[in-house]
Every structure is written in structure tokens, then in C-alpha cells.
Amino acid sequence: EAEVAQSPRYKITEKSQAVAFWCDPISGHATLYWYRQILGQGPELLVQFQDESVVDDSQLPKDRFSAERLKGVDSTLKIQPAELGDSAMYLCASSGTNYGYTFGSGTRLTVV
Amino acid sequence: QQQVKQSPQSLIVQKGGISIINCAYENTAFDYFPWYQQFPGKGPALLIAIRPDVSEKKEGRFTISFNKSAKQFSLHIMDSQPGDSATYFCAASINTGRRALTFGSGTRLQVQP
């Protein structure tokens, strides 16, 4: 079964440092999403890509967060500088031509 | 702005019992309503989904009931098993343009043996 790949699985970083997460969606899925899930809450959208274009980044804290999907395949989400409140699970998901959305296993970020 | 409200926050059910989780939405443009199951340290996994043109969908022990006029939908887990112990999220989206999912706040289900 096809999967959404994310790395790293876990990341511990110090406050004010830069951190980056990588996502490889299911082959052929044109739409890619980055979500943030704070412990005990539901995932919240950060950014949505259609191919290499940003469709929705209205909830992305653009002063410190950036996301790119240069060739319309894999994607990178960056935080610089990281803050204590950024500690969360960062989830990537992709969707194709049907209604399904497939999530990766996520990157657990801890900012100390 | 919470567009999908989920209850209860936590639920304890005996093995073999029925687990019921409820969600209500506000945006009438939503046209896709999935339920996700999430185990600790894992990403959400699609359990079952429904579109607003049907009132009920059943897959094995899992059933979605959908009430379009009330803007509510619920998940029923029949014959609940300890392996069902997880966090369940309802979600909704506008499929046109493949809009992102809006999630509920989650229900932590514990099935006691």
C-alpha cells in the first residue's frame, strides 16, 4: 500500500534554532498538505499545495514558517527561528483524484 | 473559528459494547465527511467516510450516520474491541478544489476488556 513518507520521525531543537521537515507524497498525488497537531487536539492546516503552487497558506505563520514544493513532488517545511510553542506533531498528507487523503506518520518536534 | 465540533472528549466502553461519537458542522459547503483513527505516535488513518447524498454508510463494525438538516454526523462502533482503543477524529472538507480537511477536536476511546 502506498504511503506518505516523512522525515525525521523525531526532532529536538533548541529555541531560536532552525528546523526542517521533509515529506514525499504518494506518487501521482498532486495535492499536498502540511498540518500541525498539538498534543490532545485535532490537526490544523498550515499550508496546501496543488502541484508546485500554494493554494492556501492563510494559517501559516509566515514570519517564521516557510514551505516549498519546488518540482511539485516532495516538500519541505521550515521553521526559523523555532519557539517553545512550536512543539507539536507536523503531519504531511496528500490526495489524488478521488476523495481520499492519506497522512504520513508525522514528525514529532520538541523545542527546548 | 471551530467549524467542526466533536463530542465527547473521552469515552470508556466495555468490550462488546457500542461506541458513539458525535460531530456537528457549521459550513454547509462541506461535502465530504471522513472519520480518522489515530494511535499514539502515528498519523491519522482513514476509517470510513460519507458524502451528504446518503444518510448512512456501514463498513464492517463501523457506521456513519449523517443528518444533513441538523448538520450532524456520528460514528458508531459496534462490538467494540480493546484494539479499537485510540483517538478518533471527525473531519469535513469541500472537495471542489480539493480543499483541506477541517478536523474536530478528537475523542479518546478506551475499550475495557
JSON list of C-alpha atoms in Angstrom, two decimals:
[
{"chain": "A", "resi": 1, "resn": "GLU", "atom": "CA", "xyz": [0.00, 0.00, 0.00]},
{"chain": "A", "resi": 2, "resn": "ALA", "atom": "CA", "xyz": [1.35, 3.42, -0.99]},
{"chain": "A", "resi": 3, "resn": "GLU", "atom": "CA", "xyz": [2.45, 5.64, 1.88]},
{"chain": "A", "resi": 4, "resn": "VAL", "atom": "CA", "xyz": [3.30, 9.26, 2.55]},
{"chain": "A", "resi": 5, "resn": "ALA", "atom": "CA", "xyz": [6.91, 9.36, 3.75]},
{"chain": "A", "resi": 6, "resn": "GLN", "atom": "CA", "xyz": [8.06, 11.89, 6.33]},
{"chain": "A", "resi": 7, "resn": "SER", "atom": "CA", "xyz": [11.41, 12.51, 7.96]},
{"chain": "A", "resi": 8, "resn": "PRO", "atom": "CA", "xyz": [12.71, 12.82, 10.54]},
{"chain": "A", "resi": 9, "resn": "ARG", "atom": "CA", "xyz": [10.31, 10.97, 12.84]},
{"chain": "A", "resi": 10, "resn": "TYR", "atom": "CA", "xyz": [11.53, 12.91, 15.86]},
{"chain": "A", "resi": 11, "resn": "LYS", "atom": "CA", "xyz": [13.38, 16.21, 16.20]},
{"chain": "A", "resi": 12, "resn": "ILE", "atom": "CA", "xyz": [14.59, 18.01, 19.30]},
{"chain": "A", "resi": 13, "resn": "THR", "atom": "CA", "xyz": [15.86, 21.53, 18.75]},
{"chain": "A", "resi": 14, "resn": "GLU", "atom": "CA", "xyz": [16.76, 24.48, 20.87]},
{"chain": "A", "resi": 15, "resn": "LYS", "atom": "CA", "xyz": [14.73, 27.65, 20.90]},
{"chain": "A", "resi": 16, "resn": "SER", "atom": "CA", "xyz": [15.81, 30.09, 18.14]},
{"chain": "A", "resi": 17, "resn": "GLN", "atom": "CA", "xyz": [17.37, 27.36, 16.00]},
{"chain": "A", "resi": 18, "resn": "ALA", "atom": "CA", "xyz": [16.22, 26.44, 12.50]},
{"chain": "A", "resi": 19, "resn": "VAL", "atom": "CA", "xyz": [14.49, 23.15, 11.79]},
{"chain": "A", "resi": 20, "resn": "ALA", "atom": "CA", "xyz": [13.23, 21.49, 8.60]},
{"chain": "A", "resi": 21, "resn": "PHE", "atom": "CA", "xyz": [10.87, 18.65, 7.84]},
{"chain": "A", "resi": 22, "resn": "TRP", "atom": "CA", "xyz": [10.58, 16.65, 4.64]},
{"chain": "A", "resi": 23, "resn": "CYS", "atom": "CA", "xyz": [7.60, 14.96, 3.01]},
{"chain": "A", "resi": 24, "resn": "ASP", "atom": "CA", "xyz": [7.32, 12.66, -0.01]},
{"chain": "A", "resi": 25, "resn": "PRO", "atom": "CA", "xyz": [3.66, 12.20, -1.01]},
{"chain": "A", "resi": 26, "resn": "ILE", "atom": "CA", "xyz": [2.11, 9.22, -2.71]},
{"chain": "A", "resi": 27, "resn": "SER", "atom": "CA", "xyz": [3.26, 9.05, -6.33]},
{"chain": "A", "resi": 28, "resn": "GLY", "atom": "CA", "xyz": [0.90, 10.93, -8.61]},
{"chain": "A", "resi": 29, "resn": "HIS", "atom": "CA", "xyz": [-0.84, 12.89, -5.85]},
{"chain": "A", "resi": 30, "resn": "ALA", "atom": "CA", "xyz": [-0.94, 16.49, -7.00]},
{"chain": "A", "resi": 31, "resn": "THR", "atom": "CA", "xyz": [-2.26, 17.94, -3.74]},
{"chain": "A", "resi": 32, "resn": "LEU", "atom": "CA", "xyz": [-0.07, 18.08, -0.64]},
{"chain": "A", "resi": 33, "resn": "TYR", "atom": "CA", "xyz": [-0.93, 19.41, 2.80]},
{"chain": "A", "resi": 34, "resn": "TRP", "atom": "CA", "xyz": [1.08, 20.25, 5.90]},
{"chain": "A", "resi": 35, "resn": "TYR", "atom": "CA", "xyz": [-0.81, 20.09, 9.19]},
{"chain": "A", "resi": 36, "resn": "ARG", "atom": "CA", "xyz": [0.25, 20.85, 12.76]},
{"chain": "A", "resi": 37, "resn": "GLN", "atom": "CA", "xyz": [-1.21, 18.78, 15.58]},
{"chain": "A", "resi": 38, "resn": "ILE", "atom": "CA", "xyz": [-0.75, 19.99, 19.13]},
{"chain": "A", "resi": 39, "resn": "LEU", "atom": "CA", "xyz": [-0.97, 17.20, 21.70]},
{"chain": "A", "resi": 40, "resn": "GLY", "atom": "CA", "xyz": [-4.59, 16.47, 22.54]},
{"chain": "A", "resi": 41, "resn": "GLN", "atom": "CA", "xyz": [-6.02, 18.43, 19.62]},
{"chain": "A", "resi": 42, "resn": "GLY", "atom": "CA", "xyz": [-7.04, 17.82, 16.03]},
{"chain": "A", "resi": 43, "resn": "PRO", "atom": "CA", "xyz": [-4.69, 18.59, 13.14]},
{"chain": "A", "resi": 44, "resn": "GLU", "atom": "CA", "xyz": [-4.83, 22.14, 11.79]},
{"chain": "A", "resi": 45, "resn": "LEU", "atom": "CA", "xyz": [-3.85, 23.08, 8.26]},
{"chain": "A", "resi": 46, "resn": "LEU", "atom": "CA", "xyz": [-0.67, 25.10, 7.79]},
{"chain": "A", "resi": 47, "resn": "VAL", "atom": "CA", "xyz": [-0.32, 25.07, 4.01]},
{"chain": "A", "resi": 48, "resn": "GLN", "atom": "CA", "xyz": [-1.82, 23.36, 0.93]},
{"chain": "A", "resi": 49, "resn": "PHE", "atom": "CA", "xyz": [-0.05, 22.85, -2.39]},
{"chain": "A", "resi": 50, "resn": "GLN", "atom": "CA", "xyz": [-1.51, 22.00, -5.77]},
{"chain": "A", "resi": 51, "resn": "ASP", "atom": "CA", "xyz": [1.47, 20.73, -7.75]},
{"chain": "A", "resi": 52, "resn": "GLU", "atom": "CA", "xyz": [4.15, 23.34, -7.00]},
{"chain": "A", "resi": 53, "resn": "SER", "atom": "CA", "xyz": [1.74, 26.19, -6.27]},
{"chain": "A", "resi": 54, "resn": "VAL", "atom": "CA", "xyz": [0.49, 27.28, -2.87]},
{"chain": "A", "resi": 55, "resn": "VAL", "atom": "CA", "xyz": [-3.33, 27.06, -2.69]},
{"chain": "A", "resi": 56, "resn": "ASP", "atom": "CA", "xyz": [-3.84, 28.08, 0.93]},
{"chain": "A", "resi": 57, "resn": "ASP", "atom": "CA", "xyz": [-1.27, 29.35, 3.42]},
{"chain": "A", "resi": 58, "resn": "SER", "atom": "CA", "xyz": [-3.60, 31.60, 5.39]},
{"chain": "A", "resi": 59, "resn": "GLN", "atom": "CA", "xyz": [-2.79, 29.80, 8.68]},
{"chain": "A", "resi": 60, "resn": "LEU", "atom": "CA", "xyz": [0.97, 29.62, 8.13]},
{"chain": "A", "resi": 61, "resn": "PRO", "atom": "CA", "xyz": [2.91, 31.93, 10.49]},
{"chain": "A", "resi": 62, "resn": "LYS", "atom": "CA", "xyz": [4.91, 33.45, 7.67]},
{"chain": "A", "resi": 63, "resn": "ASP", "atom": "CA", "xyz": [7.28, 35.38, 9.90]},
{"chain": "A", "resi": 64, "resn": "ARG", "atom": "CA", "xyz": [8.93, 32.11, 10.92]},
{"chain": "A", "resi": 65, "resn": "PHE", "atom": "CA", "xyz": [7.48, 29.31, 8.79]},
{"chain": "A", "resi": 66, "resn": "SER", "atom": "CA", "xyz": [8.13, 28.61, 5.12]},
{"chain": "A", "resi": 67, "resn": "ALA", "atom": "CA", "xyz": [7.14, 25.76, 2.83]},
{"chain": "A", "resi": 68, "resn": "GLU", "atom": "CA", "xyz": [8.12, 24.78, -0.65]},
{"chain": "A", "resi": 69, "resn": "ARG", "atom": "CA", "xyz": [7.35, 22.11, -3.22]},
{"chain": "A", "resi": 70, "resn": "LEU", "atom": "CA", "xyz": [9.73, 23.07, -5.97]},
{"chain": "A", "resi": 71, "resn": "LYS", "atom": "CA", "xyz": [9.09, 20.31, -8.53]},
{"chain": "A", "resi": 72, "resn": "GLY", "atom": "CA", "xyz": [5.57, 19.50, -7.46]},
{"chain": "A", "resi": 73, "resn": "VAL", "atom": "CA", "xyz": [6.61, 16.26, -5.80]},
{"chain": "A", "resi": 74, "resn": "ASP", "atom": "CA", "xyz": [8.29, 16.29, -2.38]},
{"chain": "A", "resi": 75, "resn": "SER", "atom": "CA", "xyz": [8.01, 19.19, 0.01]},
{"chain": "A", "resi": 76, "resn": "THR", "atom": "CA", "xyz": [9.94, 20.84, 2.81]},
{"chain": "A", "resi": 77, "resn": "LEU", "atom": "CA", "xyz": [8.53, 22.78, 5.78]},
{"chain": "A", "resi": 78, "resn": "LYS", "atom": "CA", "xyz": [10.96, 25.04, 7.64]},
{"chain": "A", "resi": 79, "resn": "ILE", "atom": "CA", "xyz": [10.78, 26.90, 10.93]},
{"chain": "A", "resi": 80, "resn": "GLN", "atom": "CA", "xyz": [13.27, 29.65, 11.70]},
{"chain": "A", "resi": 81, "resn": "PRO", "atom": "CA", "xyz": [13.62, 30.55, 14.50]},
{"chain": "A", "resi": 82, "resn": "ALA", "atom": "CA", "xyz": [11.85, 27.82, 16.44]},
{"chain": "A", "resi": 83, "resn": "GLU", "atom": "CA", "xyz": [9.87, 28.83, 19.54]},
{"chain": "A", "resi": 84, "resn": "LEU", "atom": "CA", "xyz": [8.74, 26.75, 22.50]},
{"chain": "A", "resi": 85, "resn": "GLY", "atom": "CA", "xyz": [5.14, 26.94, 21.27]},
{"chain": "A", "resi": 86, "resn": "ASP", "atom": "CA", "xyz": [6.09, 25.19, 18.03]},
{"chain": "A", "resi": 87, "resn": "SER", "atom": "CA", "xyz": [6.40, 21.87, 19.84]},
{"chain": "A", "resi": 88, "resn": "ALA", "atom": "CA", "xyz": [3.87, 19.64, 18.09]},
{"chain": "A", "resi": 89, "resn": "MET", "atom": "CA", "xyz": [3.43, 16.83, 15.57]},
{"chain": "A", "resi": 90, "resn": "TYR", "atom": "CA", "xyz": [3.85, 18.02, 12.00]},
{"chain": "A", "resi": 91, "resn": "LEU", "atom": "CA", "xyz": [1.84, 15.90, 9.60]},
{"chain": "A", "resi": 92, "resn": "CYS", "atom": "CA", "xyz": [2.01, 15.73, 5.84]},
{"chain": "A", "resi": 93, "resn": "ALA", "atom": "CA", "xyz": [-0.89, 14.42, 3.76]},
{"chain": "A", "resi": 94, "resn": "SER", "atom": "CA", "xyz": [-1.57, 14.01, 0.06]},
{"chain": "A", "resi": 95, "resn": "SER", "atom": "CA", "xyz": [-4.62, 13.43, -2.10]},
{"chain": "A", "resi": 96, "resn": "GLY", "atom": "CA", "xyz": [-5.20, 12.34, -5.65]},
{"chain": "A", "resi": 97, "resn": "THR", "atom": "CA", "xyz": [-8.17, 12.25, -7.95]},
{"chain": "A", "resi": 98, "resn": "ASN", "atom": "CA", "xyz": [-10.56, 10.54, -5.51]},
{"chain": "A", "resi": 99, "resn": "TYR", "atom": "CA", "xyz": [-11.77, 11.80, -2.15]},
{"chain": "A", "resi": 100, "resn": "GLY", "atom": "CA", "xyz": [-9.07, 10.13, -0.10]},
{"chain": "A", "resi": 101, "resn": "TYR", "atom": "CA", "xyz": [-6.49, 11.96, 1.98]},
{"chain": "A", "resi": 102, "resn": "THR", "atom": "CA", "xyz": [-3.51, 9.89, 3.15]},
{"chain": "A", "resi": 103, "resn": "PHE", "atom": "CA", "xyz": [-1.40, 11.01, 6.09]},
{"chain": "A", "resi": 104, "resn": "GLY", "atom": "CA", "xyz": [2.20, 10.26, 6.88]},
{"chain": "A", "resi": 105, "resn": "SER", "atom": "CA", "xyz": [3.36, 9.21, 10.34]},
{"chain": "A", "resi": 106, "resn": "GLY", "atom": "CA", "xyz": [4.45, 12.74, 11.15]},
{"chain": "A", "resi": 107, "resn": "THR", "atom": "CA", "xyz": [7.47, 14.45, 12.68]},
{"chain": "A", "resi": 108, "resn": "ARG", "atom": "CA", "xyz": [7.34, 15.00, 16.42]},
{"chain": "A", "resi": 109, "resn": "LEU", "atom": "CA", "xyz": [9.07, 18.32, 17.16]},
{"chain": "A", "resi": 110, "resn": "THR", "atom": "CA", "xyz": [10.20, 19.26, 20.66]},
{"chain": "A", "resi": 111, "resn": "VAL", "atom": "CA", "xyz": [11.62, 22.75, 21.17]},
{"chain": "A", "resi": 112, "resn": "VAL", "atom": "CA", "xyz": [13.67, 23.15, 24.37]},
{"chain": "B", "resi": 1, "resn": "GLN", "atom": "CA", "xyz": [-13.14, 29.53, 14.40]},
{"chain": "B", "resi": 2, "resn": "GLN", "atom": "CA", "xyz": [-14.09, 25.93, 15.10]},
{"chain": "B", "resi": 3, "resn": "GLN", "atom": "CA", "xyz": [-16.16, 24.70, 12.20]},
{"chain": "B", "resi": 4, "resn": "VAL", "atom": "CA", "xyz": [-16.44, 21.08, 13.36]},
{"chain": "B", "resi": 5, "resn": "LYS", "atom": "CA", "xyz": [-17.41, 20.37, 16.96]},
{"chain": "B", "resi": 6, "resn": "GLN", "atom": "CA", "xyz": [-16.83, 16.86, 18.34]},
{"chain": "B", "resi": 7, "resn": "SER", "atom": "CA", "xyz": [-18.08, 15.16, 21.47]},
{"chain": "B", "resi": 8, "resn": "PRO", "atom": "CA", "xyz": [-17.44, 13.53, 23.84]},
{"chain": "B", "resi": 9, "resn": "GLN", "atom": "CA", "xyz": [-13.81, 14.36, 24.57]},
{"chain": "B", "resi": 10, "resn": "SER", "atom": "CA", "xyz": [-13.27, 10.90, 26.03]},
{"chain": "B", "resi": 11, "resn": "LEU", "atom": "CA", "xyz": [-15.24, 7.68, 26.13]},
{"chain": "B", "resi": 12, "resn": "ILE", "atom": "CA", "xyz": [-14.91, 4.44, 28.05]},
{"chain": "B", "resi": 13, "resn": "VAL", "atom": "CA", "xyz": [-16.78, 1.41, 26.72]},
{"chain": "B", "resi": 14, "resn": "GLN", "atom": "CA", "xyz": [-16.82, -2.21, 27.75]},
{"chain": "B", "resi": 15, "resn": "LYS", "atom": "CA", "xyz": [-15.70, -4.84, 25.27]},
{"chain": "B", "resi": 16, "resn": "GLY", "atom": "CA", "xyz": [-18.61, -5.79, 23.05]},
{"chain": "B", "resi": 17, "resn": "GLY", "atom": "CA", "xyz": [-20.42, -2.51, 23.63]},
{"chain": "B", "resi": 18, "resn": "ILE", "atom": "CA", "xyz": [-21.31, 0.26, 21.21]},
{"chain": "B", "resi": 19, "resn": "SER", "atom": "CA", "xyz": [-19.15, 3.37, 20.98]},
{"chain": "B", "resi": 20, "resn": "ILE", "atom": "CA", "xyz": [-20.85, 6.52, 19.69]},
{"chain": "B", "resi": 21, "resn": "ILE", "atom": "CA", "xyz": [-19.04, 9.74, 18.79]},
{"chain": "B", "resi": 22, "resn": "ASN", "atom": "CA", "xyz": [-20.84, 12.82, 17.54]},
{"chain": "B", "resi": 23, "resn": "CYS", "atom": "CA", "xyz": [-19.86, 15.76, 15.36]},
{"chain": "B", "resi": 24, "resn": "ALA", "atom": "CA", "xyz": [-21.61, 18.92, 14.24]},
{"chain": "B", "resi": 25, "resn": "TYR", "atom": "CA", "xyz": [-20.52, 21.24, 11.48]},
{"chain": "B", "resi": 26, "resn": "GLU", "atom": "CA", "xyz": [-21.32, 24.80, 10.51]},
{"chain": "B", "resi": 27, "resn": "ASN", "atom": "CA", "xyz": [-20.25, 25.22, 6.89]},
{"chain": "B", "resi": 28, "resn": "THR", "atom": "CA", "xyz": [-23.00, 23.96, 4.58]},
{"chain": "B", "resi": 29, "resn": "ALA", "atom": "CA", "xyz": [-20.50, 23.85, 1.71]},
{"chain": "B", "resi": 30, "resn": "PHE", "atom": "CA", "xyz": [-18.81, 20.80, 3.24]},
{"chain": "B", "resi": 31, "resn": "ASP", "atom": "CA", "xyz": [-19.40, 17.76, 1.03]},
{"chain": "B", "resi": 32, "resn": "TYR", "atom": "CA", "xyz": [-17.08, 15.09, 2.40]},
{"chain": "B", "resi": 33, "resn": "PHE", "atom": "CA", "xyz": [-17.14, 13.77, 5.97]},
{"chain": "B", "resi": 34, "resn": "PRO", "atom": "CA", "xyz": [-14.47, 11.26, 6.97]},
{"chain": "B", "resi": 35, "resn": "TRP", "atom": "CA", "xyz": [-13.58, 9.71, 10.30]},
{"chain": "B", "resi": 36, "resn": "TYR", "atom": "CA", "xyz": [-9.97, 9.09, 11.19]},
{"chain": "B", "resi": 37, "resn": "GLN", "atom": "CA", "xyz": [-8.42, 6.77, 13.75]},
{"chain": "B", "resi": 38, "resn": "GLN", "atom": "CA", "xyz": [-5.12, 7.74, 15.33]},
{"chain": "B", "resi": 39, "resn": "PHE", "atom": "CA", "xyz": [-2.86, 5.65, 17.54]},
{"chain": "B", "resi": 40, "resn": "PRO", "atom": "CA", "xyz": [-0.17, 7.31, 19.70]},
{"chain": "B", "resi": 41, "resn": "GLY", "atom": "CA", "xyz": [2.82, 8.41, 17.65]},
{"chain": "B", "resi": 42, "resn": "LYS", "atom": "CA", "xyz": [1.11, 7.69, 14.34]},
{"chain": "B", "resi": 43, "resn": "GLY", "atom": "CA", "xyz": [-0.61, 9.79, 11.72]},
{"chain": "B", "resi": 44, "resn": "PRO", "atom": "CA", "xyz": [-4.39, 9.68, 11.32]},
{"chain": "B", "resi": 45, "resn": "ALA", "atom": "CA", "xyz": [-5.68, 6.76, 9.25]},
{"chain": "B", "resi": 46, "resn": "LEU", "atom": "CA", "xyz": [-8.93, 6.91, 7.31]},
{"chain": "B", "resi": 47, "resn": "LEU", "atom": "CA", "xyz": [-11.59, 4.72, 8.88]},
{"chain": "B", "resi": 48, "resn": "ILE", "atom": "CA", "xyz": [-14.76, 5.47, 6.93]},
{"chain": "B", "resi": 49, "resn": "ALA", "atom": "CA", "xyz": [-16.20, 8.43, 5.04]},
{"chain": "B", "resi": 50, "resn": "ILE", "atom": "CA", "xyz": [-19.57, 9.64, 3.80]},
{"chain": "B", "resi": 51, "resn": "ARG", "atom": "CA", "xyz": [-20.92, 12.18, 1.34]},
{"chain": "B", "resi": 52, "resn": "PRO", "atom": "CA", "xyz": [-24.09, 14.17, 2.08]},
{"chain": "B", "resi": 53, "resn": "ASP", "atom": "CA", "xyz": [-26.22, 12.38, -0.53]},
{"chain": "B", "resi": 54, "resn": "VAL", "atom": "CA", "xyz": [-26.62, 9.35, 1.77]},
{"chain": "B", "resi": 55, "resn": "SER", "atom": "CA", "xyz": [-27.80, 9.15, 5.38]},
{"chain": "B", "resi": 56, "resn": "GLU", "atom": "CA", "xyz": [-25.84, 6.11, 6.49]},
{"chain": "B", "resi": 57, "resn": "LYS", "atom": "CA", "xyz": [-22.78, 4.13, 5.50]},
{"chain": "B", "resi": 58, "resn": "LYS", "atom": "CA", "xyz": [-21.61, 0.90, 7.05]},
{"chain": "B", "resi": 59, "resn": "GLU", "atom": "CA", "xyz": [-18.26, -0.82, 6.75]},
{"chain": "B", "resi": 60, "resn": "GLY", "atom": "CA", "xyz": [-17.84, -3.83, 8.98]},
{"chain": "B", "resi": 61, "resn": "ARG", "atom": "CA", "xyz": [-18.31, -2.77, 12.60]},
{"chain": "B", "resi": 62, "resn": "PHE", "atom": "CA", "xyz": [-18.16, 0.94, 11.74]},
{"chain": "B", "resi": 63, "resn": "THR", "atom": "CA", "xyz": [-21.20, 3.00, 10.71]},
{"chain": "B", "resi": 64, "resn": "ILE", "atom": "CA", "xyz": [-21.55, 6.69, 9.90]},
{"chain": "B", "resi": 65, "resn": "SER", "atom": "CA", "xyz": [-24.97, 8.27, 10.39]},
{"chain": "B", "resi": 66, "resn": "PHE", "atom": "CA", "xyz": [-25.47, 11.59, 8.64]},
{"chain": "B", "resi": 67, "resn": "ASN", "atom": "CA", "xyz": [-28.20, 14.18, 9.25]},
{"chain": "B", "resi": 68, "resn": "LYS", "atom": "CA", "xyz": [-27.90, 16.95, 6.67]},
{"chain": "B", "resi": 69, "resn": "SER", "atom": "CA", "xyz": [-30.72, 19.11, 8.03]},
{"chain": "B", "resi": 70, "resn": "ALA", "atom": "CA", "xyz": [-29.24, 19.08, 11.54]},
{"chain": "B", "resi": 71, "resn": "LYS", "atom": "CA", "xyz": [-25.68, 19.41, 10.20]},
{"chain": "B", "resi": 72, "resn": "GLN", "atom": "CA", "xyz": [-24.60, 16.49, 12.34]},
{"chain": "B", "resi": 73, "resn": "PHE", "atom": "CA", "xyz": [-22.89, 13.16, 11.77]},
{"chain": "B", "resi": 74, "resn": "SER", "atom": "CA", "xyz": [-21.83, 10.38, 14.07]},
{"chain": "B", "resi": 75, "resn": "LEU", "atom": "CA", "xyz": [-19.63, 7.31, 14.21]},
{"chain": "B", "resi": 76, "resn": "HIS", "atom": "CA", "xyz": [-20.93, 4.09, 15.71]},
{"chain": "B", "resi": 77, "resn": "ILE", "atom": "CA", "xyz": [-18.50, 1.30, 16.54]},
{"chain": "B", "resi": 78, "resn": "MET", "atom": "CA", "xyz": [-20.37, -1.94, 17.11]},
{"chain": "B", "resi": 79, "resn": "ASP", "atom": "CA", "xyz": [-18.94, -4.78, 19.19]},
{"chain": "B", "resi": 80, "resn": "SER", "atom": "CA", "xyz": [-16.12, -2.52, 20.40]},
{"chain": "B", "resi": 81, "resn": "GLN", "atom": "CA", "xyz": [-12.79, -4.29, 20.97]},
{"chain": "B", "resi": 82, "resn": "PRO", "atom": "CA", "xyz": [-9.72, -3.35, 23.06]},
{"chain": "B", "resi": 83, "resn": "GLY", "atom": "CA", "xyz": [-7.83, -2.91, 19.76]},
{"chain": "B", "resi": 84, "resn": "ASP", "atom": "CA", "xyz": [-10.23, -0.07, 18.92]},
{"chain": "B", "resi": 85, "resn": "SER", "atom": "CA", "xyz": [-8.75, 1.98, 21.77]},
{"chain": "B", "resi": 86, "resn": "ALA", "atom": "CA", "xyz": [-7.43, 5.07, 20.00]},
{"chain": "B", "resi": 87, "resn": "THR", "atom": "CA", "xyz": [-8.27, 8.70, 19.33]},
{"chain": "B", "resi": 88, "resn": "TYR", "atom": "CA", "xyz": [-10.97, 9.29, 16.75]},
{"chain": "B", "resi": 89, "resn": "PHE", "atom": "CA", "xyz": [-11.33, 12.48, 14.73]},
{"chain": "B", "resi": 90, "resn": "CYS", "atom": "CA", "xyz": [-14.21, 13.57, 12.59]},
{"chain": "B", "resi": 91, "resn": "ALA", "atom": "CA", "xyz": [-13.42, 15.90, 9.73]},
{"chain": "B", "resi": 92, "resn": "ALA", "atom": "CA", "xyz": [-15.05, 17.73, 6.87]},
{"chain": "B", "resi": 93, "resn": "SER", "atom": "CA", "xyz": [-13.96, 19.28, 3.62]},
{"chain": "B", "resi": 94, "resn": "ILE", "atom": "CA", "xyz": [-15.14, 20.95, 0.47]},
{"chain": "B", "resi": 95, "resn": "ASN", "atom": "CA", "xyz": [-13.99, 18.58, -2.23]},
{"chain": "B", "resi": 96, "resn": "THR", "atom": "CA", "xyz": [-14.15, 21.13, -5.02]},
{"chain": "B", "resi": 97, "resn": "GLY", "atom": "CA", "xyz": [-10.56, 22.29, -5.45]},
{"chain": "B", "resi": 98, "resn": "ARG", "atom": "CA", "xyz": [-9.52, 19.53, -3.06]},
{"chain": "B", "resi": 99, "resn": "ARG", "atom": "CA", "xyz": [-9.85, 21.83, -0.05]},
{"chain": "B", "resi": 100, "resn": "ALA", "atom": "CA", "xyz": [-8.12, 20.76, 3.13]},
{"chain": "B", "resi": 101, "resn": "LEU", "atom": "CA", "xyz": [-9.81, 18.81, 5.90]},
{"chain": "B", "resi": 102, "resn": "THR", "atom": "CA", "xyz": [-11.14, 20.65, 8.94]},
{"chain": "B", "resi": 103, "resn": "PHE", "atom": "CA", "xyz": [-10.87, 18.38, 11.96]},
{"chain": "B", "resi": 104, "resn": "GLY", "atom": "CA", "xyz": [-12.83, 18.05, 15.17]},
{"chain": "B", "resi": 105, "resn": "SER", "atom": "CA", "xyz": [-11.01, 18.12, 18.48]},
{"chain": "B", "resi": 106, "resn": "GLY", "atom": "CA", "xyz": [-10.89, 14.35, 18.86]},
{"chain": "B", "resi": 107, "resn": "THR", "atom": "CA", "xyz": [-12.37, 11.65, 21.10]},
{"chain": "B", "resi": 108, "resn": "ARG", "atom": "CA", "xyz": [-10.13, 9.39, 23.12]},
{"chain": "B", "resi": 109, "resn": "LEU", "atom": "CA", "xyz": [-11.79, 5.96, 23.19]},
{"chain": "B", "resi": 110, "resn": "GLN", "atom": "CA", "xyz": [-10.83, 3.33, 25.72]},
{"chain": "B", "resi": 111, "resn": "VAL", "atom": "CA", "xyz": [-12.37, -0.12, 25.37]},
{"chain": "B", "resi": 112, "resn": "GLN", "atom": "CA", "xyz": [-12.05, -2.11, 28.56]},
{"chain": "B", "resi": 113, "resn": "PRO", "atom": "CA", "xyz": [-11.64, -5.90, 28.30]}
]
